Coordinates of C-alpha atoms and ligand atoms in Angstrom, one line a residue:
Chain E
X757 CA -54.4 9.3 22.6
X758 CA -55.2 12.2 24.6
X759 CA -54.2 10.2 27.9
X760 CA -50.8 9.4 26.0
X761 CA -50.0 13.2 25.3
X762 CA -50.6 14.0 29.0
X763 CA -48.4 11.4 30.0
X764 CA -45.6 12.5 27.8
X765 CA -46.0 16.2 28.5
X766 CA -43.6 17.9 30.7
X767 CA -43.4 21.9 31.5
X768 CA -40.6 23.7 29.9
X769 CA -40.6 27.4 30.2
X770 CA -44.4 27.5 30.8
X771 CA -44.9 25.5 27.7
X772 CA -46.0 21.9 27.4
X773 CA -43.2 20.0 25.6
X774 CA -44.1 16.5 24.2
X775 CA -41.6 14.1 25.4
X776 CA -40.9 10.8 23.5
X777 CA -41.0 8.0 25.9
X778 CA -39.3 5.7 23.4
X779 CA -35.6 5.4 22.9
X780 CA -36.1 3.4 19.9
X781 CA -38.8 2.7 17.5
X782 CA -38.6 0.0 14.9
X783 CA -40.9 0.0 11.8
X784 CA -40.9 -3.0 9.4
X785 CA -37.3 -3.4 10.2
X786 CA -35.6 -6.3 8.1
X787 CA -32.1 -7.5 7.7
X788 CA -30.8 -9.9 5.1
X789 CA -27.4 -11.4 4.2
X790 CA -27.1 -12.7 0.8
X791 CA -30.6 -12.6 0.1
X792 CA -31.4 -14.8 3.3
X793 CA -33.6 -12.9 5.6
X794 CA -32.1 -13.2 9.1
X795 CA -34.2 -10.5 10.9
X796 CA -37.7 -9.3 10.4
X797 CA -39.4 -7.2 13.0
X798 CA -42.7 -5.3 12.1
X799 CA -43.0 -3.2 15.2
X800 CA -41.0 -2.7 18.1
X801 CA -40.8 0.1 20.7
X802 CA -38.2 0.3 23.3
X803 CA -38.9 2.3 26.4
X804 CA -36.6 4.7 28.0
X805 CA -34.8 3.7 31.3
X806 CA -35.9 0.1 31.5
X807 CA -33.9 -3.1 31.4
X808 CA -34.6 -5.3 28.5
X809 CA -33.6 -9.1 28.2
X810 CA -33.2 -10.4 24.7
X811 CA -33.4 -14.1 24.8
X812 CA -33.8 -16.8 21.9
X813 CA -31.8 -19.7 20.2
X814 CA -28.7 -19.2 18.6
X815 CA -28.9 -17.7 14.9
X816 CA -32.4 -16.1 16.0
X817 CA -30.9 -12.6 15.0
X818 CA -30.2 -11.3 18.5
X819 CA -26.7 -9.7 17.7
X820 CA -28.0 -8.7 14.4
X821 CA -30.7 -6.6 16.1
X822 CA -28.3 -5.2 18.7
X823 CA -25.9 -4.2 15.6
X824 CA -28.8 -2.4 14.1
X825 CA -29.6 -0.5 17.2
X826 CA -26.0 0.6 17.6
X827 CA -26.1 1.7 13.9
X828 CA -23.3 -0.7 13.3
X829 CA -25.2 -2.3 10.5
X830 CA -27.6 -0.5 8.4
X831 CA -31.2 -2.5 8.1
X832 CA -32.0 -3.7 4.5
X833 CA -35.4 -2.4 4.9
X834 CA -37.8 -0.4 7.3
X835 CA -37.2 2.5 9.6
X836 CA -35.3 3.1 12.8
X837 CA -36.0 5.9 15.1
X838 CA -33.7 6.9 18.0
X839 CA -35.4 9.4 20.3
X840 CA -37.9 10.0 17.6
X841 CA -35.5 11.0 15.1
X842 CA -34.9 9.2 12.0
X843 CA -31.4 7.4 11.7
X844 CA -30.0 7.9 8.1
X845 CA -26.8 6.8 6.9
X846 CA -24.5 9.9 6.6
X847 CA -23.3 12.7 8.6
X848 CA -22.2 14.1 11.7
X849 CA -25.9 13.7 12.9
X850 CA -25.3 9.9 13.3
X851 CA -22.2 10.3 15.1
X852 CA -23.9 12.6 17.8
X853 CA -26.7 10.1 18.2
X854 CA -24.3 7.2 18.5
X855 CA -22.5 8.8 21.2
X856 CA -25.4 8.4 23.3
X857 CA -25.2 4.6 23.3
X858 CA -22.7 2.1 23.6
X859 CA -22.2 -1.4 23.2
X860 CA -20.3 -4.3 25.0
X861 CA -19.4 -7.4 23.0
X862 CA -19.1 -11.0 24.0
X863 CA -15.5 -11.1 23.4
X864 CA -14.0 -7.9 24.6
X865 CA -11.5 -6.1 22.3
X866 CA -9.3 -4.0 24.2
X867 CA -6.7 -1.8 22.5
X868 CA -3.0 -2.6 22.8
X869 CA -2.3 0.1 25.2
X870 CA -2.6 0.8 29.1
X871 CA -6.0 0.0 31.0
X872 CA -6.2 3.8 31.6
X873 CA -6.0 4.5 27.8
X874 CA -8.6 2.0 27.0
X875 CA -11.1 3.4 29.6
X876 CA -10.5 7.0 28.3
X877 CA -11.0 6.2 24.8
X878 CA -14.6 7.3 24.3
X879 CA -14.0 10.3 26.6
X880 CA -11.0 11.5 24.4
X881 CA -13.3 10.8 21.1
X882 CA -16.1 13.2 22.6
X883 CA -13.2 15.9 23.1
X884 CA -13.5 16.1 27.2
X885 CA -10.9 18.0 28.9
X886 CA -8.0 16.2 30.3
X887 CA -8.7 16.9 34.0
X888 CA -12.2 15.6 33.5
X889 CA -10.9 12.3 31.6
X890 CA -8.5 11.7 34.5
X891 CA -11.4 11.9 37.1
X892 CA -13.9 9.9 35.2
X893 CA -11.7 7.5 34.2
X894 CA -10.5 6.7 37.7
X895 CA -13.9 6.8 39.1
X896 CA -14.9 4.1 36.4
X897 CA -12.0 2.0 37.3
X898 CA -13.1 2.1 40.9
X899 CA -16.5 1.2 39.8
X900 CA -15.5 -2.2 38.4
X901 CA -13.0 -2.6 41.1
X902 CA -9.8 -2.6 39.0
X903 CA -8.1 0.6 40.1
X904 CA -4.7 -1.3 40.7
X905 CA -4.7 -2.3 36.9
X906 CA -4.6 1.3 35.6
X907 CA -1.2 1.3 34.2
X908 CA -1.3 -2.4 33.1
X909 CA -1.2 -3.3 29.3
X910 CA -4.8 -4.2 28.7
X911 CA -3.7 -7.1 26.7
X912 CA -2.4 -8.9 29.7
X913 CA -5.5 -9.1 31.8
X914 CA -7.6 -12.2 32.2
X915 CA -11.1 -12.8 30.4
X916 CA -12.9 -11.6 33.5
X917 CA -10.8 -8.5 34.0
X918 CA -11.0 -7.7 30.3
X919 CA -14.7 -7.7 30.4
X920 CA -14.9 -5.5 33.4
X921 CA -12.5 -3.2 31.8
X922 CA -14.8 -3.2 28.7
X923 CA -17.8 -2.3 30.9
X924 CA -15.8 0.6 32.6
X925 CA -15.0 1.7 29.2
X926 CA -18.6 1.9 28.1
X927 CA -20.1 3.0 31.7
X928 CA -17.7 6.1 31.6
X929 CA -19.4 7.5 29.0
X930 CA -22.7 7.7 30.9
X931 CA -24.7 6.5 27.8
X932 CA -28.4 6.9 27.6
X933 CA -28.3 3.4 26.3
X934 CA -26.1 0.4 26.7
X935 CA -26.3 -2.7 24.6
X936 CA -24.7 -5.7 25.9
X937 CA -24.4 -8.8 23.6
X938 CA -23.9 -11.9 25.9
X939 CA -21.3 -9.8 28.2
X940 CA -20.9 -12.8 30.4
X941 CA -20.9 -16.1 28.5
X942 CA -17.2 -16.6 28.7
X943 CA -17.0 -15.6 32.5
X944 CA -16.7 -17.5 35.6
X945 CA -19.6 -17.1 38.1
X946 CA -17.9 -14.7 40.2
X947 CA -17.2 -12.1 37.4
X948 CA -20.8 -12.8 36.0
X949 CA -22.1 -11.7 39.3
X950 CA -20.0 -8.5 39.3
X951 CA -20.9 -7.8 35.8
X952 CA -24.6 -8.1 36.6
X953 CA -24.3 -5.8 39.7
X954 CA -22.1 -3.1 37.7
X955 CA -25.0 -3.1 35.2
X956 CA -27.8 -3.0 37.5
X957 CA -26.1 -0.1 39.4
X958 CA -25.4 1.9 36.2
X959 CA -29.3 1.5 35.6
X960 CA -30.3 2.7 38.9
X961 CA -28.0 5.5 39.3
X962 CA -28.2 6.9 35.8
X963 CA -31.5 5.7 34.5
X964 CA -29.7 4.1 31.7
X965 CA -31.7 2.1 29.4
X966 CA -30.1 -1.5 29.4
X967 CA -30.7 -4.0 26.3
X968 CA -29.0 -7.3 27.2
X969 CA -28.7 -10.2 25.0
X970 CA -28.2 -13.5 26.9
X971 CA -28.2 -17.3 26.5
X972 CA -28.8 -17.6 30.2
X973 CA -32.4 -17.3 31.0
X974 CA -32.0 -17.1 34.6
X975 CA -29.7 -14.2 34.1
X976 CA -32.5 -12.5 32.0
X977 CA -34.9 -13.4 35.1
X978 CA -32.5 -11.9 37.5
X979 CA -31.9 -8.6 35.6
X980 CA -34.5 -7.8 33.2
X981 CA -38.0 -6.0 33.6
X982 CA -39.0 -6.8 30.2
X983 CA -38.1 -9.8 28.1
X984 CA -38.0 -10.1 24.3
X985 CA -38.3 -13.6 22.7
X986 CA -36.9 -14.0 19.3
X987 CA -36.7 -17.1 17.2
X988 CA -35.8 -17.4 13.6
X989 CA -35.4 -13.7 13.1
X990 CA -38.8 -12.8 14.4
X991 CA -39.9 -11.3 17.7
X992 CA -42.2 -14.1 19.0
X993 CA -43.3 -12.5 22.2
X994 CA -42.3 -9.7 24.6
X995 CA -43.6 -8.9 28.1
X996 CA -42.7 -8.4 31.8
X997 CA -40.1 -10.8 33.0
X998 CA -42.9 -12.2 35.3
X999 CA -45.5 -12.7 32.7
X1000 CA -42.9 -14.4 30.3
X1001 CA -41.6 -16.8 32.8
X1002 CA -44.8 -17.7 34.6
X1003 CA -47.4 -17.2 32.0
X1004 CA -46.0 -17.1 28.3
X1005 CA -48.6 -17.0 25.5
X1006 CA -46.6 -18.7 22.8
X1007 CA -45.7 -22.4 22.9
X1008 CA -42.3 -21.7 21.6
X1009 CA -41.6 -19.1 24.4
X1010 CA -42.7 -21.6 27.0
X1011 CA -40.4 -24.4 25.3
X1012 CA -37.5 -22.2 25.2
X1013 CA -37.7 -20.9 28.9
X1014 CA -38.2 -24.4 30.1
X1015 CA -35.2 -25.6 28.1
X1016 CA -37.4 -28.0 26.2
X1017 CA -36.8 -26.3 22.9
X1018 CA -35.3 -28.5 20.0
X1019 CA -33.9 -26.6 17.2
Chain O
X1454 CA 40.6 -24.4 3.6
X1455 CA 43.8 -22.8 4.7
X1456 CA 43.0 -20.0 2.3
X1457 CA 39.6 -19.6 3.6
X1458 CA 40.9 -19.3 7.3
X1459 CA 43.6 -16.7 6.2
X1460 CA 41.0 -15.0 4.7
X1461 CA 38.8 -14.8 7.7
X1462 CA 41.7 -13.7 9.9
X1463 CA 42.5 -10.8 7.3
X1464 CA 38.8 -9.9 7.2
X1465 CA 38.5 -9.6 10.8
X1466 CA 41.6 -7.5 10.9
X1467 CA 40.2 -5.2 8.2
X1468 CA 37.0 -4.7 10.5
X1469 CA 38.8 -4.2 13.6
X1470 CA 41.3 -1.8 12.0
X1471 CA 38.1 0.3 10.6
X1472 CA 39.8 0.1 7.0
X1473 CA 38.5 3.3 5.5
X1474 CA 37.5 1.9 2.3
X1475 CA 35.7 -0.9 3.8
X1476 CA 33.7 1.5 6.1
X1477 CA 32.9 4.0 3.1
X1478 CA 31.3 1.1 1.4
X1479 CA 29.3 -0.1 4.6
X1480 CA 28.1 3.5 5.1
X1481 CA 27.0 4.1 1.6
X1482 CA 25.1 0.8 1.6
X1483 CA 23.4 1.7 4.9
X1484 CA 22.6 5.1 3.4
X1485 CA 21.2 3.9 0.3
X1486 CA 19.1 1.2 1.8
X1487 CA 17.8 3.3 4.6
X1488 CA 16.9 6.2 2.4
X1489 CA 15.1 3.8 0.1
X1490 CA 13.1 2.2 3.0
X1491 CA 12.1 5.3 4.4
X1492 CA 10.9 6.6 0.9
X1493 CA 9.0 3.0 0.6
X1494 CA 7.5 3.2 4.1
X1495 CA 6.2 6.7 3.3
X1496 CA 4.3 5.3 0.4
X1497 CA 3.7 1.8 1.4
X1498 CA 2.3 2.1 4.8
X1499 CA -0.6 4.7 3.9
X1500 CA -1.3 2.6 0.7
X1501 CA -1.1 -0.7 2.6
X1502 CA -3.6 0.7 5.3
X1503 CA -5.8 2.2 2.8
X1504 CA -6.3 -1.1 1.0
X1505 CA -6.5 -3.0 4.3
X1506 CA -9.5 -1.2 5.2
X1507 CA -11.4 -1.8 1.9
X1508 CA -13.4 -4.8 1.5
X1509 CA -11.1 -7.6 0.4
X1510 CA -13.2 -8.3 -2.9
X1511 CA -12.9 -4.8 -3.9
X1512 CA -8.9 -4.8 -3.9
X1513 CA -8.4 -8.4 -5.0
X1514 CA -6.7 -7.7 -8.2
X1515 CA -4.4 -4.9 -6.8
X1516 CA -3.5 -7.3 -4.1
X1517 CA -2.6 -10.1 -6.5
X1518 CA -0.2 -7.5 -8.1
X1519 CA 1.3 -6.4 -5.0
X1520 CA 2.0 -10.0 -3.9
X1521 CA 3.5 -10.8 -7.3
X1522 CA 5.6 -7.7 -7.0
X1523 CA 6.8 -8.7 -3.6
X1524 CA 8.7 -11.4 -5.5
X1525 CA 10.0 -9.1 -8.1
X1526 CA 13.6 -10.3 -9.1
X1527 CA 15.9 -7.3 -8.3
X1528 CA 17.6 -7.5 -11.8
X1529 CA 13.9 -6.9 -13.4
X1530 CA 13.5 -3.8 -11.2
X1531 CA 17.1 -2.8 -12.1
X1532 CA 16.4 -3.2 -15.7
X1533 CA 13.2 -1.1 -15.5
X1534 CA 14.9 1.7 -13.7
X1535 CA 18.0 1.5 -16.0
X1536 CA 15.5 2.0 -19.0
X1537 CA 13.9 4.9 -17.4
X1538 CA 16.9 6.7 -16.3
X1539 CA 19.3 6.0 -19.4
X1540 CA 20.1 8.8 -21.8
X1541 CA 17.1 7.7 -24.1
X1542 CA 14.9 7.0 -21.2
X1543 CA 12.2 9.5 -20.1
X1544 CA 14.0 10.5 -17.1
X1545 CA 17.3 10.7 -18.8
X1546 CA 17.9 14.4 -18.6
X1547 CA 18.0 14.1 -14.9
X1548 CA 21.4 12.3 -15.4
X1549 CA 20.7 10.0 -12.6
X1550 CA 21.9 6.8 -13.9
X1551 CA 25.0 5.4 -11.9
X1552 CA 24.4 7.9 -9.1
X1553 CA 23.3 6.8 -5.5
X1554 CA 20.0 8.4 -6.3
X1555 CA 19.4 5.7 -8.9
X1556 CA 20.3 3.0 -6.5
X1557 CA 17.9 4.6 -3.9
X1558 CA 15.2 4.7 -6.4
X1559 CA 15.8 1.0 -7.6
X1560 CA 15.6 -0.2 -4.1
X1561 CA 12.6 1.9 -3.1
X1562 CA 10.6 0.1 -5.9
X1563 CA 12.0 -3.1 -4.5
X1564 CA 10.8 -2.3 -0.8
X1565 CA 7.4 -0.8 -1.8
X1566 CA 5.4 -4.0 -2.4
X1567 CA 6.8 -5.6 0.6
X1568 CA 5.8 -2.9 2.9
X1569 CA 2.5 -2.5 1.2
X1570 CA 1.7 -6.1 1.1
X1571 CA 2.6 -6.9 4.7
X1572 CA 0.8 -3.5 6.1
X1573 CA -2.2 -4.5 4.1
X1574 CA -2.5 -7.9 5.7
X1575 CA -1.8 -6.4 9.2
X1576 CA -4.4 -3.6 8.8
X1577 CA -7.0 -5.8 7.6
X1578 CA -6.9 -8.2 10.5
X1579 CA -6.9 -5.3 12.8
X1580 CA -9.8 -3.6 10.9
X1581 CA -12.1 -6.5 11.4
X1582 CA -11.5 -6.7 15.3
X1583 CA -11.0 -3.0 16.1
X1584 CA -13.4 -1.1 14.0
X1585 CA -16.7 -2.0 15.6
X1586 CA -15.4 -1.3 19.1
X1587 CA -14.0 2.1 18.0
X1588 CA -17.2 2.9 16.5
X1589 CA -19.3 1.8 19.3
X1590 CA -17.3 4.1 21.6
X1591 CA -18.0 7.1 19.5
X1592 CA -14.7 7.5 17.4
X1593 CA -15.1 9.7 14.5
X1594 CA -14.0 8.3 11.3
X1595 CA -10.5 9.7 11.4
X1596 CA -10.1 8.4 15.0
X1597 CA -11.2 5.0 13.9
X1598 CA -8.5 4.9 11.0
X1599 CA -5.8 6.2 13.4
X1600 CA -6.8 3.5 16.0
X1601 CA -6.7 0.6 13.4
X1602 CA -3.2 1.7 12.4
X1603 CA -2.1 2.1 15.9
X1604 CA -3.3 -1.2 16.8
X1605 CA -1.3 -2.7 13.8
X1606 CA 1.9 -0.8 14.5
X1607 CA 4.1 -3.7 15.5
X1608 CA 3.3 -5.5 12.3
X1609 CA 3.8 -2.4 10.5
X1610 CA 7.1 -2.1 12.0
X1611 CA 8.0 -5.6 11.1
X1612 CA 7.1 -4.7 7.5
X1613 CA 9.5 -2.0 7.3
X1614 CA 12.3 -4.1 8.9
X1615 CA 11.6 -6.8 6.4
X1616 CA 11.8 -4.4 3.5
X1617 CA 15.1 -3.2 4.7
X1618 CA 16.4 -6.8 4.9
X1619 CA 15.5 -7.3 1.3
X1620 CA 16.9 -4.2 0.0
X1621 CA 20.3 -4.3 1.9
X1622 CA 21.2 -7.7 0.7
X1623 CA 20.1 -7.6 -3.0
X1624 CA 22.9 -7.0 -5.7
X1625 CA 21.3 -7.1 -9.1
X1626 CA 19.5 -3.8 -9.0
X1627 CA 22.1 -1.5 -7.5
X1628 CA 24.6 -3.3 -9.8
X1629 CA 22.8 -2.3 -12.7
X1630 CA 21.6 1.3 -12.1
X1631 CA 24.6 2.0 -9.8
X1632 CA 27.5 0.7 -11.7
X1633 CA 29.5 -0.2 -8.8
X1634 CA 31.8 3.0 -9.2
X1635 CA 34.5 2.8 -6.6
X1636 CA 33.9 5.7 -3.8
X1637 CA 30.6 6.6 -5.5
X1638 CA 28.1 3.9 -6.0
X1639 CA 30.0 0.6 -4.6
X1640 CA 28.0 -1.0 -1.9
X1641 CA 28.6 -4.1 0.2
X1642 CA 26.8 -6.3 -2.3
X1643 CA 28.4 -5.1 -5.5
X1644 CA 31.8 -4.9 -3.6
X1645 CA 31.7 -8.6 -2.8
X1646 CA 30.9 -9.6 -6.2
X1647 CA 33.9 -7.6 -7.8
X1648 CA 36.5 -8.5 -5.0
X1649 CA 35.6 -12.1 -5.2
X1650 CA 36.3 -11.9 -9.0
X1651 CA 39.5 -10.2 -8.4
X1652 CA 40.4 -12.8 -6.0
X1653 CA 40.7 -10.3 -3.2
X1654 CA 38.9 -12.7 -0.7
X1655 CA 39.9 -11.0 2.5
X1656 CA 38.1 -7.8 1.5
X1657 CA 34.9 -9.6 0.3
X1658 CA 34.8 -11.7 3.5
X1659 CA 35.1 -8.7 5.6
X1660 CA 32.0 -7.5 3.7
X1661 CA 30.4 -10.7 4.0
X1662 CA 30.8 -10.8 7.6
X1663 CA 29.3 -7.3 8.2
X1664 CA 26.3 -8.2 5.7
X1665 CA 25.7 -11.2 8.0
X1666 CA 25.9 -9.3 11.3
X1667 CA 23.4 -6.7 9.8
X1668 CA 21.1 -9.7 8.6
X1669 CA 21.3 -11.0 12.2
X1670 CA 20.6 -7.8 13.7
X1671 CA 17.5 -7.4 11.3
X1672 CA 16.3 -10.9 12.1
X1673 CA 16.6 -10.5 15.9
X1674 CA 14.4 -7.4 15.5
X1675 CA 11.8 -9.2 13.4
X1676 CA 11.9 -12.1 16.0
X1677 CA 11.3 -9.4 18.8
X1678 CA 8.5 -7.5 17.0
X1679 CA 6.9 -10.8 15.8
X1680 CA 7.0 -12.4 19.3
X1681 CA 5.1 -9.2 20.6
X1682 CA 2.7 -9.5 17.8
X1683 CA 2.0 -13.0 18.7
X1684 CA 1.6 -12.5 22.4
X1685 CA -1.2 -10.1 21.7
Ligands
ATP3116 N1 -22.1 -10.8 8.4 C1 -23.0 -11.6 8.1 N2 -23.0 -12.5 6.8 C2 -23.7 -13.6 6.7 N3 -24.6 -14.0 7.5 C3 -24.7 -13.6 8.8 C4 -23.7 -12.3 9.0 N4 -24.1 -12.0 10.5 C5 -25.1 -12.7 10.9 N5 -25.4 -13.6 10.0 C6 -26.5 -14.8 10.2 O1 -27.5 -14.2 10.6 C7 -28.2 -15.1 11.5 C8 -28.6 -14.4 12.9 O2 -27.1 -14.1 13.3 P1 -26.9 -13.3 14.7 O3 -25.6 -13.3 15.1 O4 -27.9 -12.2 14.8 O5 -27.8 -14.4 15.7 P2 -27.9 -14.4 17.3 O6 -29.2 -14.7 17.6 O7 -26.8 -13.6 17.9 O8 -27.0 -16.1 17.6 P3 -26.1 -16.4 18.9 O9 -26.7 -16.6 20.1 O10 -25.4 -17.8 18.3 O11 -25.2 -15.3 19.0 C9 -27.3 -16.3 11.6 O12 -27.9 -17.3 10.7 C10 -26.0 -15.8 11.0 O13 -25.4 -16.8 10.3
MG3117 MG1 -25.1 -13.3 18.8

């Protein structure tokens, strides 16, 4: 306990301030739809600044977990803490917290307007000044290599281009946390590589916590520092990528990563 | 056959000569229908948007009612407005019966369900797909609502155009509450009925042609808007 306190203590104006090392803490969280429990997590702490890979078979509750983490869906039961603060339903408070995170979906939904207007959307929501918006937006488009699309209607882009714009639209917000729900499952190999590279760079440059759901265990292996394996709504095993892939503790984890799981 | 042909020639001549009576009727028609559609849009778009953003089960009954009213026979709307505006009706003292205002009211009543119903469906579709994205990008509640409406704008425009198409072509309601008074409440549809009855075919045909042209323009607009909706 003592050790933990020292570890989490930083100097601030000569005083010791306790810094919470966790971006999310889940206590006894569960989610049910029409009486059917689809997710149930006793305890889960997500550390700041790491890249997490969430894997598990279809219907395991991975997207549900991400939606809860993004406050898109309230849990049916349990406590969720973001940066040590309880997340309750109402109020501006939640909006402020939510603005520190953002999510990219499997199928990117771009607004029916120019690429530029899409990328600036979150900045405008946060009330940035116009000249900052212009600068940040063009930087983000540059990052994803799609500057020449600035004035195109976003609905005219290909799937890969659209997903890169969705990523730029998220990155431009410099979020503390980025939640990615199978962002590459509809993309060709070239765009998969680009999305992975951009994600890693975001993490390296800004220390963003990345939580990526993926069906592709090799992608999890390439990207994640830590893996969470879900099965039938339960967190079965978590550990470093190395440990999960080379020395899984649970038979089901082993079966899943070896592609031998029947479900 | 010869008579129809002669009528068509005469009708074309009336249009080309910009016959004053004919023009006055066309302008009144457009004035009444445009005023009605604008009023209906001001009510129907916010109402439809509001209902479209609610969970479908919670508005089920209202939705059924709106869908029923979308097919409301114009004469029934005319009858109701007539009863409200007639001397003994609750709005009798306003003396609106047989004025353009009464016709605008009747057409507004006819257009509201169409605009509301079509807006509701458009907004509901967009709500599902846009809401999470807007929310996760940090939009406030007002900004989310505004974004959804903006994304549905083409379909909403199509709803307004469809509303105009319905009211400009209807005859029952305006006949009943307007009275088809020459130079005052005579619009294209009621004039066609009257002139046909009198045997004044070229005038009726002239108006018929103009009405067809307007319908054609409305349909082209709808096709264009809906084509763009589909492309997305
Ligand atoms: N809105 C909803 N209403 C009812 N059931 C739902 C809803 N959302 C999810 N579920 C159910 O919850 C379970 C978990 O769904 P979830 O989308 O979280 O799975 P997943 O792990 O993301 O699967 P996949 O890999 O296929 O995306 C599924 O059985 C799903 O049918
Ligand atoms: Mg999923």
